[in-house]
CSV table of C-alpha atoms and ligand atoms in Angstrom, one decimal:
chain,number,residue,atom,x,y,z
A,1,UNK,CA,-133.3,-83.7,46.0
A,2,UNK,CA,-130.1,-84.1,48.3
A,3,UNK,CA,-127.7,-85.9,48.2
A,4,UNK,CA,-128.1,-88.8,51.2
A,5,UNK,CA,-125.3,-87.3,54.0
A,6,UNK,CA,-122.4,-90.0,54.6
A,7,UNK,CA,-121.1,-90.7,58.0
A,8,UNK,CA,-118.1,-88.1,57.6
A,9,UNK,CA,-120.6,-85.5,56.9
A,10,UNK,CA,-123.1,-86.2,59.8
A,11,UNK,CA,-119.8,-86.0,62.2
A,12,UNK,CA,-118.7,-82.9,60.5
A,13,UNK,CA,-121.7,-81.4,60.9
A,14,UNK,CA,-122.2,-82.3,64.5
A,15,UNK,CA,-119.0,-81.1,65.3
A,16,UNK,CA,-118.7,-78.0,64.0
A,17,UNK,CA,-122.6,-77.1,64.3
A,18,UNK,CA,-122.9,-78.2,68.4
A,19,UNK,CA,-121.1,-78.0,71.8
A,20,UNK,CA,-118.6,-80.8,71.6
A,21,UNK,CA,-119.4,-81.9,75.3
A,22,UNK,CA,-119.2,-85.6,74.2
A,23,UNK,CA,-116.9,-87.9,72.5
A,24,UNK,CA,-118.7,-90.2,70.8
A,25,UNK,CA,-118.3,-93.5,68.5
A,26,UNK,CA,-118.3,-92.2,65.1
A,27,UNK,CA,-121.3,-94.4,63.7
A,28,UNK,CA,-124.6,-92.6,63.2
A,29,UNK,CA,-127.5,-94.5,64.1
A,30,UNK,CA,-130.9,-94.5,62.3
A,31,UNK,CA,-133.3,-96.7,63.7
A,32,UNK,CA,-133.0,-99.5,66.9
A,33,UNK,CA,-135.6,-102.0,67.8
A,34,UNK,CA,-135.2,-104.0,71.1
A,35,UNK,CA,-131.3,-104.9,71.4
A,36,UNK,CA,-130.6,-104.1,67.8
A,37,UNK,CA,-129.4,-100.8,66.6
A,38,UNK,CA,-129.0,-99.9,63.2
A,39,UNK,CA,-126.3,-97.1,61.5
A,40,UNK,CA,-127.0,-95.5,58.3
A,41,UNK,CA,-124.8,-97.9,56.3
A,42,UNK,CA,-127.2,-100.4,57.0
A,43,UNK,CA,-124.6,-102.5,60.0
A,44,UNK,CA,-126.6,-103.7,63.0
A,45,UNK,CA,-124.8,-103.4,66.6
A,46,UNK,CA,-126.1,-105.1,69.6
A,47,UNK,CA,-126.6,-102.3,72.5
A,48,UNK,CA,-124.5,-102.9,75.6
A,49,UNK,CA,-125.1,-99.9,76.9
A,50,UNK,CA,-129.0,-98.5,76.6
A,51,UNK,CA,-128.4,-95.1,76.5
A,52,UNK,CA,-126.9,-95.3,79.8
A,53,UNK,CA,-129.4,-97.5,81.4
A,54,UNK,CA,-132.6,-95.4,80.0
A,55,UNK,CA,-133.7,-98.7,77.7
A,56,UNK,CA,-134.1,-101.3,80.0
A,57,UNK,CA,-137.0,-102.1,78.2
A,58,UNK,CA,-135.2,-102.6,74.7
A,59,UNK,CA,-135.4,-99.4,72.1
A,60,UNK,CA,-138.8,-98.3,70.6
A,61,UNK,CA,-141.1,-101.0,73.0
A,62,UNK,CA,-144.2,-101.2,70.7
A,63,UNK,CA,-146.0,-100.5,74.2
A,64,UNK,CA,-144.3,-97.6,75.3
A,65,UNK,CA,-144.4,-95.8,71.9
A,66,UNK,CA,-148.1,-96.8,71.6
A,67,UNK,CA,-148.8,-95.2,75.2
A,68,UNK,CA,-146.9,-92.3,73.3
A,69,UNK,CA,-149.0,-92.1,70.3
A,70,UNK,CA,-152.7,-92.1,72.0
A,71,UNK,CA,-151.6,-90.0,74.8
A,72,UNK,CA,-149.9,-87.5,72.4
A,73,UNK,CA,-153.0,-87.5,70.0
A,74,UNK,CA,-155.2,-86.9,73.1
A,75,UNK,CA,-153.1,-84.5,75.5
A,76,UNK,CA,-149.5,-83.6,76.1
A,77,UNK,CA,-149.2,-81.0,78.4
A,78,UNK,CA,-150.9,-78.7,80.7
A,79,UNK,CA,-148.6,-78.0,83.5
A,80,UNK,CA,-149.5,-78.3,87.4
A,81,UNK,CA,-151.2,-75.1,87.1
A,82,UNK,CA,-154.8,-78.0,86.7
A,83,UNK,CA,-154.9,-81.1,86.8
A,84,UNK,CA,-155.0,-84.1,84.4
A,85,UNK,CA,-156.3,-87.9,84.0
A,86,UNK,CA,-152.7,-89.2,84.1
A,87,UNK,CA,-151.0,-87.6,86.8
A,88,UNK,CA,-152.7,-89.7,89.8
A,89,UNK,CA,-152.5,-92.6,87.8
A,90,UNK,CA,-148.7,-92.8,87.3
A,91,UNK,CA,-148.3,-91.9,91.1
A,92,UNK,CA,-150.4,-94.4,92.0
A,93,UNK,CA,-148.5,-97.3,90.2
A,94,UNK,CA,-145.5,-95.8,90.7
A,95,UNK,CA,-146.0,-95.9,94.7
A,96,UNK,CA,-147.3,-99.6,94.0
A,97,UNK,CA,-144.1,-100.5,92.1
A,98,UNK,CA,-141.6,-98.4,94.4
A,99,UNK,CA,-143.1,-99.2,97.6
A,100,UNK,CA,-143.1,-95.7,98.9
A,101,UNK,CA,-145.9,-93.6,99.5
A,102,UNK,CA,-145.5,-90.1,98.3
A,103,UNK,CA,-144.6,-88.9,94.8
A,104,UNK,CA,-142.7,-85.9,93.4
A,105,UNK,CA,-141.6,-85.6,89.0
A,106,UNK,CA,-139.5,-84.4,87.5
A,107,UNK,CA,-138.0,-84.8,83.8
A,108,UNK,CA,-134.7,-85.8,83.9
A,109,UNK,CA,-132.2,-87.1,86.4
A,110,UNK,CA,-130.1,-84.1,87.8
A,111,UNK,CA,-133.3,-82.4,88.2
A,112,UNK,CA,-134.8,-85.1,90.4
A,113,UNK,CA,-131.1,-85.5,92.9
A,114,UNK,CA,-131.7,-81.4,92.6
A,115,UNK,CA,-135.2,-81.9,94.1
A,116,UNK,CA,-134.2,-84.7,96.7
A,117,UNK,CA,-131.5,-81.7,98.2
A,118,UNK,CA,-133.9,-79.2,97.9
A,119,UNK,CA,-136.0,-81.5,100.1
A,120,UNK,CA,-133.3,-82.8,102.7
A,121,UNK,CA,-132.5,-79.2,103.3
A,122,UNK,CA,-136.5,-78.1,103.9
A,123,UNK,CA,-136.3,-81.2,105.8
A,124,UNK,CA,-132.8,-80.0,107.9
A,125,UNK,CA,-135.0,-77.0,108.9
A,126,UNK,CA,-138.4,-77.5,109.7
A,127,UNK,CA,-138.0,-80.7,111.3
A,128,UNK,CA,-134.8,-81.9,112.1
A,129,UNK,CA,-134.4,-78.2,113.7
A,130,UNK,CA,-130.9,-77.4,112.3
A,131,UNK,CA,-129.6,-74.0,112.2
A,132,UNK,CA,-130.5,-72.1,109.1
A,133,UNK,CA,-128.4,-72.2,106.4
A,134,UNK,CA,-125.8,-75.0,108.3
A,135,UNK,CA,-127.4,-78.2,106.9
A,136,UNK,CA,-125.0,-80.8,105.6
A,137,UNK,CA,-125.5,-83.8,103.0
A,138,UNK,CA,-122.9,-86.3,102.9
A,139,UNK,CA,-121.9,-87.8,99.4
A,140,UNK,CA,-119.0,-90.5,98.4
A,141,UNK,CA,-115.8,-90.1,96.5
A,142,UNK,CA,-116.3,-91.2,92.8
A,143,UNK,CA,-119.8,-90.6,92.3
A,144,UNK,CA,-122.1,-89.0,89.6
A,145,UNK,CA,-125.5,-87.2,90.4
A,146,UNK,CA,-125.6,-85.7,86.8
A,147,UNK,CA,-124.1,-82.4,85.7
A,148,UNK,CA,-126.1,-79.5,87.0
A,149,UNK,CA,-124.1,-76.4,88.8
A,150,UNK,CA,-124.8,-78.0,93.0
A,151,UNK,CA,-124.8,-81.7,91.5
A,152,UNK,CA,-121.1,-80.9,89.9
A,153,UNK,CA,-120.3,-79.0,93.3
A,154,UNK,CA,-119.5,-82.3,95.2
A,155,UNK,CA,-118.5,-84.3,92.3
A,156,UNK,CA,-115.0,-85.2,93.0
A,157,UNK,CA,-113.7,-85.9,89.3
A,158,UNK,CA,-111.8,-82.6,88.2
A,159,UNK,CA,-113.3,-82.4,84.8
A,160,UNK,CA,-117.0,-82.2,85.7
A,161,UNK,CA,-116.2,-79.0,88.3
A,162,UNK,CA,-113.1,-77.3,87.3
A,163,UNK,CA,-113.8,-73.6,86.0
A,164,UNK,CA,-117.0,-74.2,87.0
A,165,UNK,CA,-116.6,-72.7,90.3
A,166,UNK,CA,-117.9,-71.0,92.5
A,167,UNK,CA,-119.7,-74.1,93.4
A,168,UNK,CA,-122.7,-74.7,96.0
A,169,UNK,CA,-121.4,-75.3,99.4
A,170,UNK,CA,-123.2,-77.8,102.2
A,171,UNK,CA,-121.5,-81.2,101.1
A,172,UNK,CA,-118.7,-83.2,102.5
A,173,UNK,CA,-117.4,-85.8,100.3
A,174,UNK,CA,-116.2,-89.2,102.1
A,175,UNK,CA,-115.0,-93.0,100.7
A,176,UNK,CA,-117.6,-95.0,98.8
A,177,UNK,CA,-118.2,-98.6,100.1
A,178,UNK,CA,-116.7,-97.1,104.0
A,179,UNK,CA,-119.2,-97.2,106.8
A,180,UNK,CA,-116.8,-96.1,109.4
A,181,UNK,CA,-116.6,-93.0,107.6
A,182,UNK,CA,-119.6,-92.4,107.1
A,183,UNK,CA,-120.2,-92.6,111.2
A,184,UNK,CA,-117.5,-90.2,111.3
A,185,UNK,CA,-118.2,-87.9,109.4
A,186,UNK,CA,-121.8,-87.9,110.4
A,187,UNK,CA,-122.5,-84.1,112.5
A,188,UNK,CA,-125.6,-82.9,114.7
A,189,UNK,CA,-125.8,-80.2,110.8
A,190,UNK,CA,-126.1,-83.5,109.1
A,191,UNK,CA,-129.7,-84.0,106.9
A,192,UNK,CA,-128.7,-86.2,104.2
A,193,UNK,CA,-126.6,-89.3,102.6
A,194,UNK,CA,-127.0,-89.3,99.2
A,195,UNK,CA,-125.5,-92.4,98.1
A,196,UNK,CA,-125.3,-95.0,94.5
A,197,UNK,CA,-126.1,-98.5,95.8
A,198,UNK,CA,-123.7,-99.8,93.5
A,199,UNK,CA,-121.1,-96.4,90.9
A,200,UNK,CA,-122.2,-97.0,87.8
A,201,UNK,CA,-120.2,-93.7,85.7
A,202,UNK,CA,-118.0,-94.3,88.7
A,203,UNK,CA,-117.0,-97.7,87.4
A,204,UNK,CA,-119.7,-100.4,88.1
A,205,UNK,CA,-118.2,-99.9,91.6
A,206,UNK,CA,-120.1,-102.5,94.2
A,207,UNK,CA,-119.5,-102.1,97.7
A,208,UNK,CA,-119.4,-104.3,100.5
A,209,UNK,CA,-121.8,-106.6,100.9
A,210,UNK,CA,-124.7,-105.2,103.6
A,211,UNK,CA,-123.1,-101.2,103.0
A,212,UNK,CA,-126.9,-100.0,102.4
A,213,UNK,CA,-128.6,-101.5,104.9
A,214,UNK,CA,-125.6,-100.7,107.3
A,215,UNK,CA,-125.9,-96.6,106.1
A,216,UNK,CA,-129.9,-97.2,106.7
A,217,UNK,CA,-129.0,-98.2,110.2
A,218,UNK,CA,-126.6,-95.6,110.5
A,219,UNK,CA,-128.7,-92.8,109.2
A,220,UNK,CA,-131.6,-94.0,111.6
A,221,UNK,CA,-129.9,-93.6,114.4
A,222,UNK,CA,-128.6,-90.1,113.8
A,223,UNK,CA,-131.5,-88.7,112.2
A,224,UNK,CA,-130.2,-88.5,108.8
A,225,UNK,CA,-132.1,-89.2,105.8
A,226,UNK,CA,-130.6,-92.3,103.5
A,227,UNK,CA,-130.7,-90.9,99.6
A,228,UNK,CA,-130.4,-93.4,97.2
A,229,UNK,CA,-129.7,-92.8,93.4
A,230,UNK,CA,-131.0,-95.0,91.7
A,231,UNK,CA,-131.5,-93.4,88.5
A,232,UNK,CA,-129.3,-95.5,86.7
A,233,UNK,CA,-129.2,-99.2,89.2
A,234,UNK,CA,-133.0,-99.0,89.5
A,235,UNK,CA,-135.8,-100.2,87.4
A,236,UNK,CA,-134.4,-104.4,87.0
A,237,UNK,CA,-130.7,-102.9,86.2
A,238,UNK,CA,-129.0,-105.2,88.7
A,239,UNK,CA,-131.6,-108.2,88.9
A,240,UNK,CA,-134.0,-106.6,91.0
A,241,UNK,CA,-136.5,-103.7,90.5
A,242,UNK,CA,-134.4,-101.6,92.9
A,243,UNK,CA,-130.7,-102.0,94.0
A,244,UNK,CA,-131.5,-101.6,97.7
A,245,UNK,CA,-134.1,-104.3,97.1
A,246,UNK,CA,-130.5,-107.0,97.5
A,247,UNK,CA,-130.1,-105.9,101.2
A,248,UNK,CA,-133.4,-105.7,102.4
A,249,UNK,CA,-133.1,-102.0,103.0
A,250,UNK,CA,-135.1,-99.1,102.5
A,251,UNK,CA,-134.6,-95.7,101.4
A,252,UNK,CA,-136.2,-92.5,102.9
A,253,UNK,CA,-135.7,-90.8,99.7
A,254,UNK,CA,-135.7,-92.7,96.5
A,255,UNK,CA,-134.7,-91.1,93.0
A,256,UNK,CA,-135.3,-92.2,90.0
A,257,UNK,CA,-135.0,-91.7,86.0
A,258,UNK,CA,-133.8,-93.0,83.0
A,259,UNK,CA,-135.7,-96.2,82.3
A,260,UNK,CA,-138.8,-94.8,84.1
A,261,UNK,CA,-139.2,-93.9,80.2
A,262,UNK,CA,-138.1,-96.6,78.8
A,263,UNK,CA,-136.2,-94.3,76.7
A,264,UNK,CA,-139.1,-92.6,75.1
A,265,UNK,CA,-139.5,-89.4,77.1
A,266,UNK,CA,-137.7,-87.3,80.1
A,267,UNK,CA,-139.1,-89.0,83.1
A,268,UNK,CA,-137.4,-88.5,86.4
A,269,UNK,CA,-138.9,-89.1,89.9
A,270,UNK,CA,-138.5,-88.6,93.8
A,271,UNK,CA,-140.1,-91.0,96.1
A,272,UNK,CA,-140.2,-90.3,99.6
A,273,UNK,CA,-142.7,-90.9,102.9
A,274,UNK,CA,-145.0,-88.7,102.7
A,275,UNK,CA,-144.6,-87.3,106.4
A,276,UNK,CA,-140.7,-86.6,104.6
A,277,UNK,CA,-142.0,-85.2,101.3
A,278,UNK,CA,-144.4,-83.1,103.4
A,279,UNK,CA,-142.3,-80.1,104.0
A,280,UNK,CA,-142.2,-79.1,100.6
A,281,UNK,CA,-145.8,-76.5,100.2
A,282,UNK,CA,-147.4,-74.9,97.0
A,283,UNK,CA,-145.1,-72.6,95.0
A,284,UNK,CA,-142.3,-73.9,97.0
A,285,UNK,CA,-140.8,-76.2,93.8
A,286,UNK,CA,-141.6,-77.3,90.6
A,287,UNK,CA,-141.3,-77.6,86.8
A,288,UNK,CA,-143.1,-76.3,83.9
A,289,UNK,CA,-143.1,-79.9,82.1
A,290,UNK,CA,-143.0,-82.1,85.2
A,291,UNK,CA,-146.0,-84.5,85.6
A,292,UNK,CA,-147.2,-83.8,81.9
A,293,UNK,CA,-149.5,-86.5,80.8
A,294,UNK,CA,-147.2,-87.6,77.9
A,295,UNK,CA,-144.9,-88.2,80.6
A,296,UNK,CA,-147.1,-89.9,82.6
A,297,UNK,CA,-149.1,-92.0,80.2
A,298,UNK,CA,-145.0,-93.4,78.8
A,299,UNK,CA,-143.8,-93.8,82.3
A,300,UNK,CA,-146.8,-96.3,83.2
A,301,UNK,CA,-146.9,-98.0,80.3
A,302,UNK,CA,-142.6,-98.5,80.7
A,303,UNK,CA,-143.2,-99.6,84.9
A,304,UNK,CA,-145.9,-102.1,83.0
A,305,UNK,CA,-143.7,-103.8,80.6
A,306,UNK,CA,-140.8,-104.4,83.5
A,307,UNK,CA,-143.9,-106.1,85.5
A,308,UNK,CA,-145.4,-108.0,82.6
A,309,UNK,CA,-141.8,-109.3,81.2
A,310,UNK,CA,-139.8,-109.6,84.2
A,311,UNK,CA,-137.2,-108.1,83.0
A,312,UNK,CA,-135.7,-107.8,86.6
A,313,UNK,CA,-135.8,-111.4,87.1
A,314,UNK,CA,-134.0,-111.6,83.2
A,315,UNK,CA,-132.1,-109.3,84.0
A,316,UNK,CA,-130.7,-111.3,87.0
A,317,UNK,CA,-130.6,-114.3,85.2
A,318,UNK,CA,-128.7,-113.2,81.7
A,319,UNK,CA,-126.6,-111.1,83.4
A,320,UNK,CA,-125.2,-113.9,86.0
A,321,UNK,CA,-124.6,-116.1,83.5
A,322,UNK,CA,-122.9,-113.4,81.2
A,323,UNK,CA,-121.1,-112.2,84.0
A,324,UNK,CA,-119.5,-115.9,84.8
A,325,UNK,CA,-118.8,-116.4,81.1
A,326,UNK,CA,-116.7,-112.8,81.0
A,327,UNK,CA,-114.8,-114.0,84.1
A,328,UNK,CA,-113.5,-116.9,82.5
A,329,UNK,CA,-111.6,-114.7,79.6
A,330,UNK,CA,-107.7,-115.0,80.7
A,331,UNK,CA,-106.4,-111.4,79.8
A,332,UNK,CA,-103.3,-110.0,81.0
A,333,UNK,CA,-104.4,-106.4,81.5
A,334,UNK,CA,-108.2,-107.6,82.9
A,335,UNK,CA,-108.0,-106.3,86.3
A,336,UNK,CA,-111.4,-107.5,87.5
A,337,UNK,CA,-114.6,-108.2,85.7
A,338,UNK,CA,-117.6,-107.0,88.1
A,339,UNK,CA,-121.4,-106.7,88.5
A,340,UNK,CA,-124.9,-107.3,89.7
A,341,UNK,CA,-127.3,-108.0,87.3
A,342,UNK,CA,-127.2,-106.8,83.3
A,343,UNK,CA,-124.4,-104.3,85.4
A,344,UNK,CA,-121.2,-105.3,84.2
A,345,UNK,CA,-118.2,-103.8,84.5
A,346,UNK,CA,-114.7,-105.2,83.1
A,347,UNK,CA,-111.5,-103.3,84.9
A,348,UNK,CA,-108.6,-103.0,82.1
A,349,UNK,CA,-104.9,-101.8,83.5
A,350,UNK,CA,-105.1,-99.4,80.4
A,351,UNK,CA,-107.4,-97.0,78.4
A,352,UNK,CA,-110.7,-98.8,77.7
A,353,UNK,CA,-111.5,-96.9,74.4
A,354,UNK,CA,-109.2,-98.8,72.0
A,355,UNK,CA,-111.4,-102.2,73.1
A,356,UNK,CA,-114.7,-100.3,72.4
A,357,UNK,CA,-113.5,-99.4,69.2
A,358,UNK,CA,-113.0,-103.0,68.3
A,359,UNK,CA,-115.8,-103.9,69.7
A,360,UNK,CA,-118.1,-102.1,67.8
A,361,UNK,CA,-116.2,-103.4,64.6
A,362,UNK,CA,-117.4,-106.8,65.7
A,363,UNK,CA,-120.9,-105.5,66.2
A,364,UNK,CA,-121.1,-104.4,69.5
A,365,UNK,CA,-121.7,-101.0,70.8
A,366,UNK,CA,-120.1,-100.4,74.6
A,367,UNK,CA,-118.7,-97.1,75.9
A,368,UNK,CA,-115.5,-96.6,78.1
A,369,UNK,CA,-116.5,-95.2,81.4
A,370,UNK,CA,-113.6,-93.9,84.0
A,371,UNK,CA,-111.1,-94.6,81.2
A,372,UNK,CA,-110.3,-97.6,82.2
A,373,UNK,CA,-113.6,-99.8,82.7
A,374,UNK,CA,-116.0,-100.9,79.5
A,375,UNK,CA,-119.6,-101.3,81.0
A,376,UNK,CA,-121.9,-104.0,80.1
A,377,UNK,CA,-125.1,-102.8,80.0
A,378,UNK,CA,-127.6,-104.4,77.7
A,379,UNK,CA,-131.2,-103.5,77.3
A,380,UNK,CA,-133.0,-106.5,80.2
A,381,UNK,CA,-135.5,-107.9,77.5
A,382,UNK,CA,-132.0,-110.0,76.0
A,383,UNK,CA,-132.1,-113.1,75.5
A,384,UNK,CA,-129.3,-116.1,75.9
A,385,UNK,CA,-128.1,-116.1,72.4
A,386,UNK,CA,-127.7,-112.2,72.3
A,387,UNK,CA,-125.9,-112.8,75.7
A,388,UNK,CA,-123.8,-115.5,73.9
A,389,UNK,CA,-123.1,-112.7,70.7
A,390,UNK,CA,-122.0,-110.7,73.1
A,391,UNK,CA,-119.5,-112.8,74.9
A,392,UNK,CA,-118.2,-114.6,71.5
A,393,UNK,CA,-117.1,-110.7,70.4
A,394,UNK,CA,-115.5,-109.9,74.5
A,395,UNK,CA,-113.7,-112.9,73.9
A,396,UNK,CA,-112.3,-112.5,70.4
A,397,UNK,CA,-111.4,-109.0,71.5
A,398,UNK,CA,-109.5,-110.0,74.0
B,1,PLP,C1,-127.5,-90.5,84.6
B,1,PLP,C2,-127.5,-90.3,86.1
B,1,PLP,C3,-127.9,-89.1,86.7
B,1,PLP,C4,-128.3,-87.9,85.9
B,1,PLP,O1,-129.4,-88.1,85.1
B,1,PLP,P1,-129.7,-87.1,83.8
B,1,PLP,O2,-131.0,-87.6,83.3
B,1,PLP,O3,-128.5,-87.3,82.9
B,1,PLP,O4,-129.7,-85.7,84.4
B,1,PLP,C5,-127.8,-89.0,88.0
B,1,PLP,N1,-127.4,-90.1,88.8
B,1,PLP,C6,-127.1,-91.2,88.3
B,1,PLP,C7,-126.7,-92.4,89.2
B,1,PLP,C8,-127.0,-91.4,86.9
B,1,PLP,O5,-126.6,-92.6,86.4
């Protein structure tokens, strides 16, 4: 028999075995159920950041991971090459939940803002009537789309793009949270704004109130399709199912990810009218795994347990009151605690990594983002005591 690994050797292991494209806490975790995650020395941490907003739900939801287990004893995969049972399904609720009527997957989330350029560009073409290969899609300063080669090509943090190069031309970068340049920077080659309702690697950056439905406006007028990533605000993250859903706004393209899983499986998604979504034709795109009914049969049963629980609504609720309690903490280097929703962010004037540290010492697991912000992003499904663990720790860390 072997000897049980310890923590040292798991990291060693990782370390030198695999890519070290990540710097992570050093605890390795074993198990997780709802908020609660579990290391191998038996310590419990409550999750404040769900795997980057792909939990929503809470770790291994006994209805996802059912949905999981039948579909996977019945079917898992048979590519779009036929169809299958769960495919039409999914779309259909999906386009119920969303509120927009035509459907493209994908699996994860780069793949999906890959698909939503692929489309404004068809789109640039075929009916907007732009020159061939001039089409333009704006983007904001500070964003993340995900980390494939085009994605990291108008990325404007240095780390994510240098030596990467040559990147994709056909984006022009301007200020988050400015609508005056976005007008400005708006040209008759311009397809597409692809836009974060509110930064989340960025920062938890929020911008002015009524920037959305302004853009929408904006892009309207000028023929422009609005983009909105929601991959990681959607699906109850800021107290409502969608981000845009505060303004009264509406996308023309939607994308989606992450918690359209509940964790359990890639899921990703592009939403779009289907007069929009139209211009893409057989053999034009695709994915060998998209749309597989394992996929499907977890992403319906994770849309169903946001409906049935609420969690948007909890999520509103918990993560006001959380969000008042964190503003009360007097700190000298708190610059600003911010948020919408279970989407928190607290602004130190120094590295944020030493706190998270502590944090998890205290039984907390939260993860530095930009340095100098720790994000607070429980799984929705928490309830007022959790939210009252988790401020007891904040405040005896700082
Ligand atoms: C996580 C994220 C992505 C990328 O998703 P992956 O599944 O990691 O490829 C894209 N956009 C936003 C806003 C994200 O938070």
């Amino acid at each position: 028999m072997m000897n049980a690994l310890t923590v040292e050797d798991y990291i060693k292991l990782e370390d030198t075995l695999g890519a070290t494209t990540y710097k992570p806490l050093d605890l390795v975790i074993e198990r997780a159920e709802g908020v609660w995650v579990y290391d191998i020395e038996g310590n419990k941490y409550l999750d404040c950041l769900s795997a980057y907003s792909s939990v929503n739900q809470g770790h291994c939801h006994p209805e996802i991971v059912e949905a999981l287990k039948k579909q996977a004893d019945k079917l898992t995969q048979v590519s779009r090459a036929f169809r299958n049972v769960e495919l039409p399904l999914f779309f259909k609720e999906l386009i119920e939940f969303a509120g927009i009527n035509c459907v493209l997957p994908m699996n994860t989330g780069a793949e999906a803002v890959e698909t939503a350029i692929k489309l404004a560009r068809k789109w640039a073409y075929t009916v907007k009537g732009i020159e061939n290969g001039k089409a333009e899609i704006i983007v904001c300063e500070n964003n993340f789309h995900g980390r494939t080669t085009t994605v990291i090509s108008f990325s404007s943090e240095p780390a994510y793009k240098d030596n990467f190069t040559p990147l994709t031309p056909g984006f022009k970068i301007i200020p988050y949270g400015d609508i005056e340049a976005l007008k400005n920077a708006i040209t008759p080659n311009t397809c597409a704004f692809l836009v974060e309702p509110i930064q989340g690697e960025g920062g938890v950056v929020i911008p002015p109130e009524g920037y959305i439905k302004e853009a929408q406006k904006i892009c309207k007028q000028n023929n422009v399709l609005l983009m909105l990533d929601e991959i990681q605000t959607g699906l109850g993250r800021t107290g409502k199912q969608f981000a845009f859903q505060h303004e009264d706004a509406v996308p023309d393209v939607l994308i989606i990810g992450k918690s359209l899983s509940g964790g359990v499986y890639p899921v990703s998604a592009v939403l779009a009218d289907k007069s929009i979504m139209g211009v893409f034709k057989p053999g034009e795109h695709g994915s060998t795994f998209a749309g597989n009914p394992l996929a499907c049969a977890v992403a319906r049963a994770a849309m169903k347990v946001l409906l049935e629980e609420n969690l948007a609504e909890n999520s509103a609720k918990m993560g006001a009151y959380l969000l008042e309690k964190l503003q009360n903490i007097k700190n000298l280097h708190i610059k600003q605690v911010r948020g919408r929703g279970l989407f928190i962010g607290i602004v130190l004037d120094e590295p944020a990594r030493p706190y998270c540290e502590k944090l998890q010492q205290l039984g907390i697991l939260c993860k530095e983002t930009r340095s100098t912000v720790i994000r607070i992003s429980p799984p929705l499904i928490i309830t007022k005591d959790q939210v009252d663990f988790i401020y007891e720790r904040m405040a005896q860390v700082f």
